[in-house]
Amino acid sequence: MATASGPTVRKRQPGAELRRLRENAGKRTDDVAEHLECSMSKISRVETGQAPIKARDVRDLLAWFGVEDPVQVEAVMQIHKDAQQQGWWAHYEEVLPPGMATYAGLESDAVALRAYEPIFVHGLLQTEDYARAVIAAVRPGESEEVERLVRFRMQRQDLLARRPDPLEPWVVVEEAALRRPVGGKEVMADQIKHLIDAAALPNVTIQVMPTAKGAHAAMAGTFALLEFGSKAPTVVYVDSIAENVYLEKERDVRKFIQTFDLVRAAGPDPEETPAILENIAREMYQT
């Protein structure tokens, strides 16, 4: 039960351990909810690391699950204590959309990311002006909040230069997203140049899915696979206007891995990306 280094992985560990112990004890989620006098959804959120649990409730559950070994009890309590540490994104939580703080933590803990983006350039690859134009469009009249969210998005990008192990993103973006003049021609010209520069980084892979390819496996919408190496299982993040969903069950994760593998196989070789981007810039944004 070693504690992983990242704050969000740490936050997920107490719930994962409690779930394992619950299952070993033959208890159901509704049994735990009844025991703690709370909702089943609260227990589900605790077990997936999306809701906190008090230390006294952890001790109560351990006793109820029949965990009597003092060493094991203290190990679980230490995991719970470690999980209380906050990440850098806590400074922005009051302006973040629901679920975004969780995503930022997972992204910070991840060693690799695989993402499909049909509408926008991925946040890790946006220029400051492009990010400002996107955020201002969905949050009109909130200039102060927009600037804070832009700073948040720019700080996320520090992961690409993290030492000694930078995040390794593989992003498939739709051609149509790059032909949408977000912020105007000058902003888009700079954004595409930024993508060309990013694609040259050894840890970054970008594919542009041509509109002419037609239908493909990932057309249901935006998603990302966050990989943590040996620290924790892969998590799927699905973004939508209605809500942000995190999936961890093996069958769900496997489905999205297969989908991403299909879509990147359908796209051009990443080595073609600079030429594709230069062509879009020449056609759309030359002044």
mmCIF file with all atom_site columns, C-alpha atoms in Angstrom, residues 43-253:
data_model
loop_
_atom_site.group_PDB
_atom_site.id
_atom_site.type_symbol
_atom_site.label_atom_id
_atom_site.label_alt_id
_atom_site.label_comp_id
_atom_site.label_asym_id
_atom_site.label_entity_id
_atom_site.label_seq_id
_atom_site.pdbx_PDB_ins_code
_atom_site.Cartn_x
_atom_site.Cartn_y
_atom_site.Cartn_z
_atom_site.occupancy
_atom_site.B_iso_or_equiv
_atom_site.pdbx_formal_charge
_atom_site.auth_seq_id
_atom_site.auth_comp_id
_atom_site.auth_asym_id
_atom_site.auth_atom_id
_atom_site.pdbx_PDB_model_num
ATOM 1   C CA . ILE A 1 43  ? -19.846 6.372  -1.103  1.00 0.00 ? 43  ILE A CA 1
ATOM 2   C CA . SER A 1 44  ? -19.278 5.958  -4.840  1.00 0.00 ? 44  SER A CA 1
ATOM 3   C CA . ARG A 1 45  ? -17.591 9.370  -4.992  1.00 0.00 ? 45  ARG A CA 1
ATOM 4   C CA . VAL A 1 46  ? -15.433 8.513  -1.972  1.00 0.00 ? 46  VAL A CA 1
ATOM 5   C CA . GLU A 1 47  ? -14.320 5.244  -3.547  1.00 0.00 ? 47  GLU A CA 1
ATOM 6   C CA . THR A 1 48  ? -13.375 6.988  -6.816  1.00 0.00 ? 48  THR A CA 1
ATOM 7   C CA . GLY A 1 49  ? -11.517 9.791  -5.042  1.00 0.00 ? 49  GLY A CA 1
ATOM 8   C CA . GLN A 1 50  ? -14.032 12.504 -5.961  1.00 0.00 ? 50  GLN A CA 1
ATOM 9   C CA . ALA A 1 51  ? -15.300 13.156 -2.429  1.00 0.00 ? 51  ALA A CA 1
ATOM 10  C CA . PRO A 1 52  ? -13.494 13.386 0.928   1.00 0.00 ? 52  PRO A CA 1
ATOM 11  C CA . ILE A 1 53  ? -14.089 11.154 3.918   1.00 0.00 ? 53  ILE A CA 1
ATOM 12  C CA . LYS A 1 54  ? -13.379 12.012 7.553   1.00 0.00 ? 54  LYS A CA 1
ATOM 13  C CA . ALA A 1 55  ? -10.628 10.191 9.423   1.00 0.00 ? 55  ALA A CA 1
ATOM 14  C CA . ARG A 1 56  ? -13.062 8.947  12.083  1.00 0.00 ? 56  ARG A CA 1
ATOM 15  C CA . ASP A 1 57  ? -15.262 7.435  9.349   1.00 0.00 ? 57  ASP A CA 1
ATOM 16  C CA . VAL A 1 58  ? -12.246 5.659  7.876   1.00 0.00 ? 58  VAL A CA 1
ATOM 17  C CA . ARG A 1 59  ? -11.428 4.133  11.283  1.00 0.00 ? 59  ARG A CA 1
ATOM 18  C CA . ASP A 1 60  ? -15.081 3.210  11.767  1.00 0.00 ? 60  ASP A CA 1
ATOM 19  C CA . LEU A 1 61  ? -15.188 1.438  8.401   1.00 0.00 ? 61  LEU A CA 1
ATOM 20  C CA . LEU A 1 62  ? -11.943 -0.401 9.002   1.00 0.00 ? 62  LEU A CA 1
ATOM 21  C CA . ALA A 1 63  ? -13.333 -1.805 12.255  1.00 0.00 ? 63  ALA A CA 1
ATOM 22  C CA . TRP A 1 64  ? -16.628 -2.659 10.545  1.00 0.00 ? 64  TRP A CA 1
ATOM 23  C CA . PHE A 1 65  ? -14.755 -4.403 7.710   1.00 0.00 ? 65  PHE A CA 1
ATOM 24  C CA . GLY A 1 66  ? -12.939 -6.502 10.312  1.00 0.00 ? 66  GLY A CA 1
ATOM 25  C CA . VAL A 1 67  ? -9.506  -4.962 9.776   1.00 0.00 ? 67  VAL A CA 1
ATOM 26  C CA . GLU A 1 68  ? -7.836  -5.561 13.131  1.00 0.00 ? 68  GLU A CA 1
ATOM 27  C CA . ASP A 1 69  ? -4.105  -5.559 12.347  1.00 0.00 ? 69  ASP A CA 1
ATOM 28  C CA . PRO A 1 70  ? -2.777  -2.285 13.859  1.00 0.00 ? 70  PRO A CA 1
ATOM 29  C CA . VAL A 1 71  ? -0.082  -2.018 11.187  1.00 0.00 ? 71  VAL A CA 1
ATOM 30  C CA . GLN A 1 72  ? -2.665  -2.265 8.397   1.00 0.00 ? 72  GLN A CA 1
ATOM 31  C CA . VAL A 1 73  ? -4.974  0.197  10.132  1.00 0.00 ? 73  VAL A CA 1
ATOM 32  C CA . GLU A 1 74  ? -2.203  2.769  10.511  1.00 0.00 ? 74  GLU A CA 1
ATOM 33  C CA . ALA A 1 75  ? -1.094  2.242  6.902   1.00 0.00 ? 75  ALA A CA 1
ATOM 34  C CA . VAL A 1 76  ? -4.604  3.075  5.677   1.00 0.00 ? 76  VAL A CA 1
ATOM 35  C CA . MET A 1 77  ? -4.804  6.065  8.012   1.00 0.00 ? 77  MET A CA 1
ATOM 36  C CA . GLN A 1 78  ? -1.459  7.331  6.676   1.00 0.00 ? 78  GLN A CA 1
ATOM 37  C CA . ILE A 1 79  ? -2.786  7.063  3.124   1.00 0.00 ? 79  ILE A CA 1
ATOM 38  C CA . HIS A 1 80  ? -5.818  9.094  4.229   1.00 0.00 ? 80  HIS A CA 1
ATOM 39  C CA . LYS A 1 81  ? -3.566  11.726 5.827   1.00 0.00 ? 81  LYS A CA 1
ATOM 40  C CA . ASP A 1 82  ? -1.337  11.996 2.750   1.00 0.00 ? 82  ASP A CA 1
ATOM 41  C CA . ALA A 1 83  ? -4.426  12.487 0.578   1.00 0.00 ? 83  ALA A CA 1
ATOM 42  C CA . GLN A 1 84  ? -5.215  15.798 2.285   1.00 0.00 ? 84  GLN A CA 1
ATOM 43  C CA . GLN A 1 85  ? -2.322  17.560 0.542   1.00 0.00 ? 85  GLN A CA 1
ATOM 44  C CA . GLN A 1 86  ? -3.427  20.097 -2.070  1.00 0.00 ? 86  GLN A CA 1
ATOM 45  C CA . GLY A 1 87  ? -2.065  20.609 -5.565  1.00 0.00 ? 87  GLY A CA 1
ATOM 46  C CA . TRP A 1 88  ? -1.142  23.859 -7.323  1.00 0.00 ? 88  TRP A CA 1
ATOM 47  C CA . TRP A 1 89  ? -4.615  24.060 -8.935  1.00 0.00 ? 89  TRP A CA 1
ATOM 48  C CA . ALA A 1 90  ? -6.322  24.617 -5.564  1.00 0.00 ? 90  ALA A CA 1
ATOM 49  C CA . HIS A 1 91  ? -5.637  28.350 -6.033  1.00 0.00 ? 91  HIS A CA 1
ATOM 50  C CA . TYR A 1 92  ? -8.010  28.343 -9.024  1.00 0.00 ? 92  TYR A CA 1
ATOM 51  C CA . GLU A 1 93  ? -10.769 26.044 -7.780  1.00 0.00 ? 93  GLU A CA 1
ATOM 52  C CA . GLU A 1 94  ? -13.304 28.823 -7.182  1.00 0.00 ? 94  GLU A CA 1
ATOM 53  C CA . VAL A 1 95  ? -13.363 29.700 -10.905 1.00 0.00 ? 95  VAL A CA 1
ATOM 54  C CA . LEU A 1 96  ? -12.898 26.222 -12.386 1.00 0.00 ? 96  LEU A CA 1
ATOM 55  C CA . PRO A 1 97  ? -15.829 24.421 -14.029 1.00 0.00 ? 97  PRO A CA 1
ATOM 56  C CA . PRO A 1 98  ? -17.168 21.436 -12.035 1.00 0.00 ? 98  PRO A CA 1
ATOM 57  C CA . GLY A 1 99  ? -14.780 18.506 -12.239 1.00 0.00 ? 99  GLY A CA 1
ATOM 58  C CA . MET A 1 100 ? -11.899 20.508 -13.716 1.00 0.00 ? 100 MET A CA 1
ATOM 59  C CA . ALA A 1 101 ? -9.867  20.505 -10.500 1.00 0.00 ? 101 ALA A CA 1
ATOM 60  C CA . THR A 1 102 ? -10.058 16.713 -10.480 1.00 0.00 ? 102 THR A CA 1
ATOM 61  C CA . TYR A 1 103 ? -8.937  16.627 -14.097 1.00 0.00 ? 103 TYR A CA 1
ATOM 62  C CA . ALA A 1 104 ? -6.030  19.007 -13.451 1.00 0.00 ? 104 ALA A CA 1
ATOM 63  C CA . GLY A 1 105 ? -4.856  16.796 -10.620 1.00 0.00 ? 105 GLY A CA 1
ATOM 64  C CA . LEU A 1 106 ? -5.065  13.652 -12.707 1.00 0.00 ? 106 LEU A CA 1
ATOM 65  C CA . GLU A 1 107 ? -3.258  15.342 -15.571 1.00 0.00 ? 107 GLU A CA 1
ATOM 66  C CA . SER A 1 108 ? -0.508  16.516 -13.202 1.00 0.00 ? 108 SER A CA 1
ATOM 67  C CA . ASP A 1 109 ? -0.047  12.975 -11.881 1.00 0.00 ? 109 ASP A CA 1
ATOM 68  C CA . ALA A 1 110 ? -0.147  11.305 -15.298 1.00 0.00 ? 110 ALA A CA 1
ATOM 69  C CA . VAL A 1 111 ? 2.926   10.115 -17.168 1.00 0.00 ? 111 VAL A CA 1
ATOM 70  C CA . ALA A 1 112 ? 1.121   10.017 -20.530 1.00 0.00 ? 112 ALA A CA 1
ATOM 71  C CA . LEU A 1 113 ? -2.085  11.318 -22.072 1.00 0.00 ? 113 LEU A CA 1
ATOM 72  C CA . ARG A 1 114 ? -3.970  10.272 -25.175 1.00 0.00 ? 114 ARG A CA 1
ATOM 73  C CA . ALA A 1 115 ? -6.693  12.668 -26.292 1.00 0.00 ? 115 ALA A CA 1
ATOM 74  C CA . TYR A 1 116 ? -9.158  13.212 -29.124 1.00 0.00 ? 116 TYR A CA 1
ATOM 75  C CA . GLU A 1 117 ? -10.262 16.807 -29.744 1.00 0.00 ? 117 GLU A CA 1
ATOM 76  C CA . PRO A 1 118 ? -12.973 17.461 -32.353 1.00 0.00 ? 118 PRO A CA 1
ATOM 77  C CA . ILE A 1 119 ? -13.734 21.131 -31.568 1.00 0.00 ? 119 ILE A CA 1
ATOM 78  C CA . PHE A 1 120 ? -10.745 22.916 -29.995 1.00 0.00 ? 120 PHE A CA 1
ATOM 79  C CA . VAL A 1 121 ? -6.994  22.644 -29.770 1.00 0.00 ? 121 VAL A CA 1
ATOM 80  C CA . HIS A 1 122 ? -6.190  20.670 -26.609 1.00 0.00 ? 122 HIS A CA 1
ATOM 81  C CA . GLY A 1 123 ? -5.601  22.873 -23.560 1.00 0.00 ? 123 GLY A CA 1
ATOM 82  C CA . LEU A 1 124 ? -2.011  21.685 -23.180 1.00 0.00 ? 124 LEU A CA 1
ATOM 83  C CA . LEU A 1 125 ? -1.256  22.955 -26.681 1.00 0.00 ? 125 LEU A CA 1
ATOM 84  C CA . GLN A 1 126 ? -3.103  26.277 -26.719 1.00 0.00 ? 126 GLN A CA 1
ATOM 85  C CA . THR A 1 127 ? -1.437  29.679 -26.976 1.00 0.00 ? 127 THR A CA 1
ATOM 86  C CA . GLU A 1 128 ? -2.422  32.267 -24.404 1.00 0.00 ? 128 GLU A CA 1
ATOM 87  C CA . ASP A 1 129 ? -4.423  34.311 -26.938 1.00 0.00 ? 129 ASP A CA 1
ATOM 88  C CA . TYR A 1 130 ? -6.240  31.252 -28.290 1.00 0.00 ? 130 TYR A CA 1
ATOM 89  C CA . ALA A 1 131 ? -7.090  30.130 -24.736 1.00 0.00 ? 131 ALA A CA 1
ATOM 90  C CA . ARG A 1 132 ? -8.370  33.608 -23.911 1.00 0.00 ? 132 ARG A CA 1
ATOM 91  C CA . ALA A 1 133 ? -10.607 33.642 -26.994 1.00 0.00 ? 133 ALA A CA 1
ATOM 92  C CA . VAL A 1 134 ? -12.045 30.191 -26.223 1.00 0.00 ? 134 VAL A CA 1
ATOM 93  C CA . ILE A 1 135 ? -12.691 30.899 -22.550 1.00 0.00 ? 135 ILE A CA 1
ATOM 94  C CA . ALA A 1 136 ? -14.146 34.363 -23.171 1.00 0.00 ? 136 ALA A CA 1
ATOM 95  C CA . ALA A 1 137 ? -16.580 32.873 -25.703 1.00 0.00 ? 137 ALA A CA 1
ATOM 96  C CA . VAL A 1 138 ? -18.040 30.453 -23.153 1.00 0.00 ? 138 VAL A CA 1
ATOM 97  C CA . ARG A 1 139 ? -17.838 32.892 -20.207 1.00 0.00 ? 139 ARG A CA 1
ATOM 98  C CA . PRO A 1 140 ? -18.858 36.264 -21.671 1.00 0.00 ? 140 PRO A CA 1
ATOM 99  C CA . GLY A 1 141 ? -18.786 39.266 -19.367 1.00 0.00 ? 141 GLY A CA 1
ATOM 100 C CA . GLU A 1 142 ? -16.507 37.590 -16.808 1.00 0.00 ? 142 GLU A CA 1
ATOM 101 C CA . SER A 1 143 ? -13.171 39.213 -17.668 1.00 0.00 ? 143 SER A CA 1
ATOM 102 C CA . GLU A 1 144 ? -11.504 38.648 -14.293 1.00 0.00 ? 144 GLU A CA 1
ATOM 103 C CA . GLU A 1 145 ? -12.490 34.972 -14.215 1.00 0.00 ? 145 GLU A CA 1
ATOM 104 C CA . VAL A 1 146 ? -11.388 34.582 -17.836 1.00 0.00 ? 146 VAL A CA 1
ATOM 105 C CA . GLU A 1 147 ? -7.889  35.858 -17.038 1.00 0.00 ? 147 GLU A CA 1
ATOM 106 C CA . ARG A 1 148 ? -7.573  33.524 -14.046 1.00 0.00 ? 148 ARG A CA 1
ATOM 107 C CA . LEU A 1 149 ? -8.647  30.576 -16.196 1.00 0.00 ? 149 LEU A CA 1
ATOM 108 C CA . VAL A 1 150 ? -6.125  31.561 -18.863 1.00 0.00 ? 150 VAL A CA 1
ATOM 109 C CA . ARG A 1 151 ? -3.362  31.571 -16.218 1.00 0.00 ? 151 ARG A CA 1
ATOM 110 C CA . PHE A 1 152 ? -4.588  28.180 -15.003 1.00 0.00 ? 152 PHE A CA 1
ATOM 111 C CA . ARG A 1 153 ? -4.441  26.767 -18.519 1.00 0.00 ? 153 ARG A CA 1
ATOM 112 C CA . MET A 1 154 ? -0.969  28.155 -19.120 1.00 0.00 ? 154 MET A CA 1
ATOM 113 C CA . GLN A 1 155 ? 0.271   26.694 -15.834 1.00 0.00 ? 155 GLN A CA 1
ATOM 114 C CA . ARG A 1 156 ? -1.014  23.272 -16.877 1.00 0.00 ? 156 ARG A CA 1
ATOM 115 C CA . GLN A 1 157 ? 1.389   23.411 -19.794 1.00 0.00 ? 157 GLN A CA 1
ATOM 116 C CA . ASP A 1 158 ? 4.372   23.328 -17.439 1.00 0.00 ? 158 ASP A CA 1
ATOM 117 C CA . LEU A 1 159 ? 3.831   19.549 -17.493 1.00 0.00 ? 159 LEU A CA 1
ATOM 118 C CA . LEU A 1 160 ? 5.300   19.407 -20.990 1.00 0.00 ? 160 LEU A CA 1
ATOM 119 C CA . ALA A 1 161 ? 8.646   20.580 -19.593 1.00 0.00 ? 161 ALA A CA 1
ATOM 120 C CA . ARG A 1 162 ? 8.424   18.727 -16.268 1.00 0.00 ? 162 ARG A CA 1
ATOM 121 C CA . ARG A 1 163 ? 11.736  17.319 -15.140 1.00 0.00 ? 163 ARG A CA 1
ATOM 122 C CA . PRO A 1 164 ? 12.958  14.666 -15.141 1.00 0.00 ? 164 PRO A CA 1
ATOM 123 C CA . ASP A 1 165 ? 9.861   13.097 -16.748 1.00 0.00 ? 165 ASP A CA 1
ATOM 124 C CA . PRO A 1 166 ? 7.751   15.436 -18.901 1.00 0.00 ? 166 PRO A CA 1
ATOM 125 C CA . LEU A 1 167 ? 4.169   14.469 -19.638 1.00 0.00 ? 167 LEU A CA 1
ATOM 126 C CA . GLU A 1 168 ? 3.863   12.600 -22.947 1.00 0.00 ? 168 GLU A CA 1
ATOM 127 C CA . PRO A 1 169 ? 0.675   13.645 -24.765 1.00 0.00 ? 169 PRO A CA 1
ATOM 128 C CA . TRP A 1 170 ? -0.568  12.105 -28.010 1.00 0.00 ? 170 TRP A CA 1
ATOM 129 C CA . VAL A 1 171 ? -3.349  14.339 -29.327 1.00 0.00 ? 171 VAL A CA 1
ATOM 130 C CA . VAL A 1 172 ? -5.578  13.777 -32.345 1.00 0.00 ? 172 VAL A CA 1
ATOM 131 C CA . VAL A 1 173 ? -7.276  17.030 -33.354 1.00 0.00 ? 173 VAL A CA 1
ATOM 132 C CA . GLU A 1 174 ? -9.852  17.417 -36.095 1.00 0.00 ? 174 GLU A CA 1
ATOM 133 C CA . GLU A 1 175 ? -8.851  19.537 -39.093 1.00 0.00 ? 175 GLU A CA 1
ATOM 134 C CA . ALA A 1 176 ? -12.157 21.410 -38.735 1.00 0.00 ? 176 ALA A CA 1
ATOM 135 C CA . ALA A 1 177 ? -11.088 22.647 -35.296 1.00 0.00 ? 177 ALA A CA 1
ATOM 136 C CA . LEU A 1 178 ? -8.009  24.244 -36.846 1.00 0.00 ? 178 LEU A CA 1
ATOM 137 C CA . ARG A 1 179 ? -10.034 25.888 -39.582 1.00 0.00 ? 179 ARG A CA 1
ATOM 138 C CA . ARG A 1 180 ? -12.342 27.544 -37.034 1.00 0.00 ? 180 ARG A CA 1
ATOM 139 C CA . PRO A 1 181 ? -10.962 31.112 -36.715 1.00 0.00 ? 181 PRO A CA 1
ATOM 140 C CA . VAL A 1 182 ? -10.993 31.336 -32.932 1.00 0.00 ? 182 VAL A CA 1
ATOM 141 C CA . GLY A 1 183 ? -9.796  34.834 -31.996 1.00 0.00 ? 183 GLY A CA 1
ATOM 142 C CA . GLY A 1 184 ? -9.225  35.819 -35.629 1.00 0.00 ? 184 GLY A CA 1
ATOM 143 C CA . LYS A 1 185 ? -6.596  35.137 -38.271 1.00 0.00 ? 185 LYS A CA 1
ATOM 144 C CA . GLU A 1 186 ? -3.597  36.417 -36.335 1.00 0.00 ? 186 GLU A CA 1
ATOM 145 C CA . VAL A 1 187 ? -4.433  34.362 -33.247 1.00 0.00 ? 187 VAL A CA 1
ATOM 146 C CA . MET A 1 188 ? -4.933  31.246 -35.344 1.00 0.00 ? 188 MET A CA 1
ATOM 147 C CA . ALA A 1 189 ? -1.725  31.777 -37.309 1.00 0.00 ? 189 ALA A CA 1
ATOM 148 C CA . ASP A 1 190 ? 0.193   31.959 -34.024 1.00 0.00 ? 190 ASP A CA 1
ATOM 149 C CA . GLN A 1 191 ? -1.697  28.930 -32.704 1.00 0.00 ? 191 GLN A CA 1
ATOM 150 C CA . ILE A 1 192 ? -0.803  26.791 -35.675 1.00 0.00 ? 192 ILE A CA 1
ATOM 151 C CA . LYS A 1 193 ? 2.847   27.863 -35.473 1.00 0.00 ? 193 LYS A CA 1
ATOM 152 C CA . HIS A 1 194 ? 2.747   26.882 -31.800 1.00 0.00 ? 194 HIS A CA 1
ATOM 153 C CA . LEU A 1 195 ? 1.406   23.437 -32.754 1.00 0.00 ? 195 LEU A CA 1
ATOM 154 C CA . ILE A 1 196 ? 4.210   22.993 -35.273 1.00 0.00 ? 196 ILE A CA 1
ATOM 155 C CA . ASP A 1 197 ? 6.760   23.851 -32.576 1.00 0.00 ? 197 ASP A CA 1
ATOM 156 C CA . ALA A 1 198 ? 5.045   21.539 -30.056 1.00 0.00 ? 198 ALA A CA 1
ATOM 157 C CA . ALA A 1 199 ? 5.010   18.654 -32.535 1.00 0.00 ? 199 ALA A CA 1
ATOM 158 C CA . ALA A 1 200 ? 8.794   18.935 -32.746 1.00 0.00 ? 200 ALA A CA 1
ATOM 159 C CA . LEU A 1 201 ? 9.164   18.193 -29.021 1.00 0.00 ? 201 LEU A CA 1
ATOM 160 C CA . PRO A 1 202 ? 10.334  14.619 -28.340 1.00 0.00 ? 202 PRO A CA 1
ATOM 161 C CA . ASN A 1 203 ? 7.550   13.976 -25.797 1.00 0.00 ? 203 ASN A CA 1
ATOM 162 C CA . VAL A 1 204 ? 4.653   15.404 -27.862 1.00 0.00 ? 204 VAL A CA 1
ATOM 163 C CA . THR A 1 205 ? 2.773   13.673 -30.697 1.00 0.00 ? 205 THR A CA 1
ATOM 164 C CA . ILE A 1 206 ? 0.096   15.512 -32.691 1.00 0.00 ? 206 ILE A CA 1
ATOM 165 C CA . GLN A 1 207 ? -2.082  14.143 -35.473 1.00 0.00 ? 207 GLN A CA 1
ATOM 166 C CA . VAL A 1 208 ? -4.509  16.179 -37.564 1.00 0.00 ? 208 VAL A CA 1
ATOM 167 C CA . MET A 1 209 ? -7.559  14.173 -38.645 1.00 0.00 ? 209 MET A CA 1
ATOM 168 C CA . PRO A 1 210 ? -8.512  15.358 -42.151 1.00 0.00 ? 210 PRO A CA 1
ATOM 169 C CA . THR A 1 211 ? -12.173 16.210 -42.655 1.00 0.00 ? 211 THR A CA 1
ATOM 170 C CA . ALA A 1 212 ? -11.990 14.274 -45.935 1.00 0.00 ? 212 ALA A CA 1
ATOM 171 C CA . LYS A 1 213 ? -11.488 11.056 -43.938 1.00 0.00 ? 213 LYS A CA 1
ATOM 172 C CA . GLY A 1 214 ? -15.213 11.090 -43.167 1.00 0.00 ? 214 GLY A CA 1
ATOM 173 C CA . ALA A 1 215 ? -16.643 9.055  -40.294 1.00 0.00 ? 215 ALA A CA 1
ATOM 174 C CA . HIS A 1 216 ? -14.349 7.397  -37.775 1.00 0.00 ? 216 HIS A CA 1
ATOM 175 C CA . ALA A 1 217 ? -14.490 5.606  -34.427 1.00 0.00 ? 217 ALA A CA 1
ATOM 176 C CA . ALA A 1 218 ? -14.116 8.647  -32.140 1.00 0.00 ? 218 ALA A CA 1
ATOM 177 C CA . MET A 1 219 ? -16.873 10.873 -33.488 1.00 0.00 ? 219 MET A CA 1
ATOM 178 C CA . ALA A 1 220 ? -18.970 10.558 -30.322 1.00 0.00 ? 220 ALA A CA 1
ATOM 179 C CA . GLY A 1 221 ? -16.974 13.399 -28.746 1.00 0.00 ? 221 GLY A CA 1
ATOM 180 C CA . THR A 1 222 ? -13.990 14.647 -26.738 1.00 0.00 ? 222 THR A CA 1
ATOM 181 C CA . PHE A 1 223 ? -12.178 12.245 -24.431 1.00 0.00 ? 223 PHE A CA 1
ATOM 182 C CA . ALA A 1 224 ? -8.785  11.693 -22.863 1.00 0.00 ? 224 ALA A CA 1
ATOM 183 C CA . LEU A 1 225 ? -6.961  8.678  -21.474 1.00 0.00 ? 225 LEU A CA 1
ATOM 184 C CA . LEU A 1 226 ? -4.754  9.536  -18.495 1.00 0.00 ? 226 LEU A CA 1
ATOM 185 C CA . GLU A 1 227 ? -2.023  6.986  -17.820 1.00 0.00 ? 227 GLU A CA 1
ATOM 186 C CA . PHE A 1 228 ? -0.081  6.737  -14.554 1.00 0.00 ? 228 PHE A CA 1
ATOM 187 C CA . GLY A 1 229 ? 2.393   3.954  -15.226 1.00 0.00 ? 229 GLY A CA 1
ATOM 188 C CA . SER A 1 230 ? 2.681   1.660  -12.216 1.00 0.00 ? 230 SER A CA 1
ATOM 189 C CA . LYS A 1 231 ? 1.244   4.260  -9.805  1.00 0.00 ? 231 LYS A CA 1
ATOM 190 C CA . ALA A 1 232 ? -2.442  3.758  -10.619 1.00 0.00 ? 232 ALA A CA 1
ATOM 191 C CA . PRO A 1 233 ? -4.805  2.392  -13.298 1.00 0.00 ? 233 PRO A CA 1
ATOM 192 C CA . THR A 1 234 ? -5.617  4.412  -16.426 1.00 0.00 ? 234 THR A CA 1
ATOM 193 C CA . VAL A 1 235 ? -8.551  6.832  -16.137 1.00 0.00 ? 235 VAL A CA 1
ATOM 194 C CA . VAL A 1 236 ? -10.842 7.963  -18.955 1.00 0.00 ? 236 VAL A CA 1
ATOM 195 C CA . TYR A 1 237 ? -12.068 11.564 -18.941 1.00 0.00 ? 237 TYR A CA 1
ATOM 196 C CA . VAL A 1 238 ? -15.116 12.372 -21.082 1.00 0.00 ? 238 VAL A CA 1
ATOM 197 C CA . ASP A 1 239 ? -15.933 16.067 -21.500 1.00 0.00 ? 239 ASP A CA 1
ATOM 198 C CA . SER A 1 240 ? -19.369 17.459 -22.315 1.00 0.00 ? 240 SER A CA 1
ATOM 199 C CA . ILE A 1 241 ? -21.493 20.550 -21.659 1.00 0.00 ? 241 ILE A CA 1
ATOM 200 C CA . ALA A 1 242 ? -23.728 18.578 -19.310 1.00 0.00 ? 242 ALA A CA 1
ATOM 201 C CA . GLU A 1 243 ? -21.018 17.049 -17.122 1.00 0.00 ? 243 GLU A CA 1
ATOM 202 C CA . ASN A 1 244 ? -17.494 15.694 -16.901 1.00 0.00 ? 244 ASN A CA 1
ATOM 203 C CA . VAL A 1 245 ? -17.317 11.921 -16.476 1.00 0.00 ? 245 VAL A CA 1
ATOM 204 C CA . TYR A 1 246 ? -14.430 9.833  -15.149 1.00 0.00 ? 246 TYR A CA 1
ATOM 205 C CA . LEU A 1 247 ? -14.365 6.137  -15.990 1.00 0.00 ? 247 LEU A CA 1
ATOM 206 C CA . GLU A 1 248 ? -12.087 3.610  -14.281 1.00 0.00 ? 248 GLU A CA 1
ATOM 207 C CA . LYS A 1 249 ? -13.709 0.211  -14.828 1.00 0.00 ? 249 LYS A CA 1
ATOM 208 C CA . GLU A 1 250 ? -11.473 -2.010 -16.909 1.00 0.00 ? 250 GLU A CA 1
ATOM 209 C CA . ARG A 1 251 ? -14.089 -2.670 -19.608 1.00 0.00 ? 251 ARG A CA 1
ATOM 210 C CA . ASP A 1 252 ? -14.775 1.076  -20.027 1.00 0.00 ? 252 ASP A CA 1
ATOM 211 C CA . VAL A 1 253 ? -11.097 1.963  -20.193 1.00 0.00 ? 253 VAL A CA 1
#
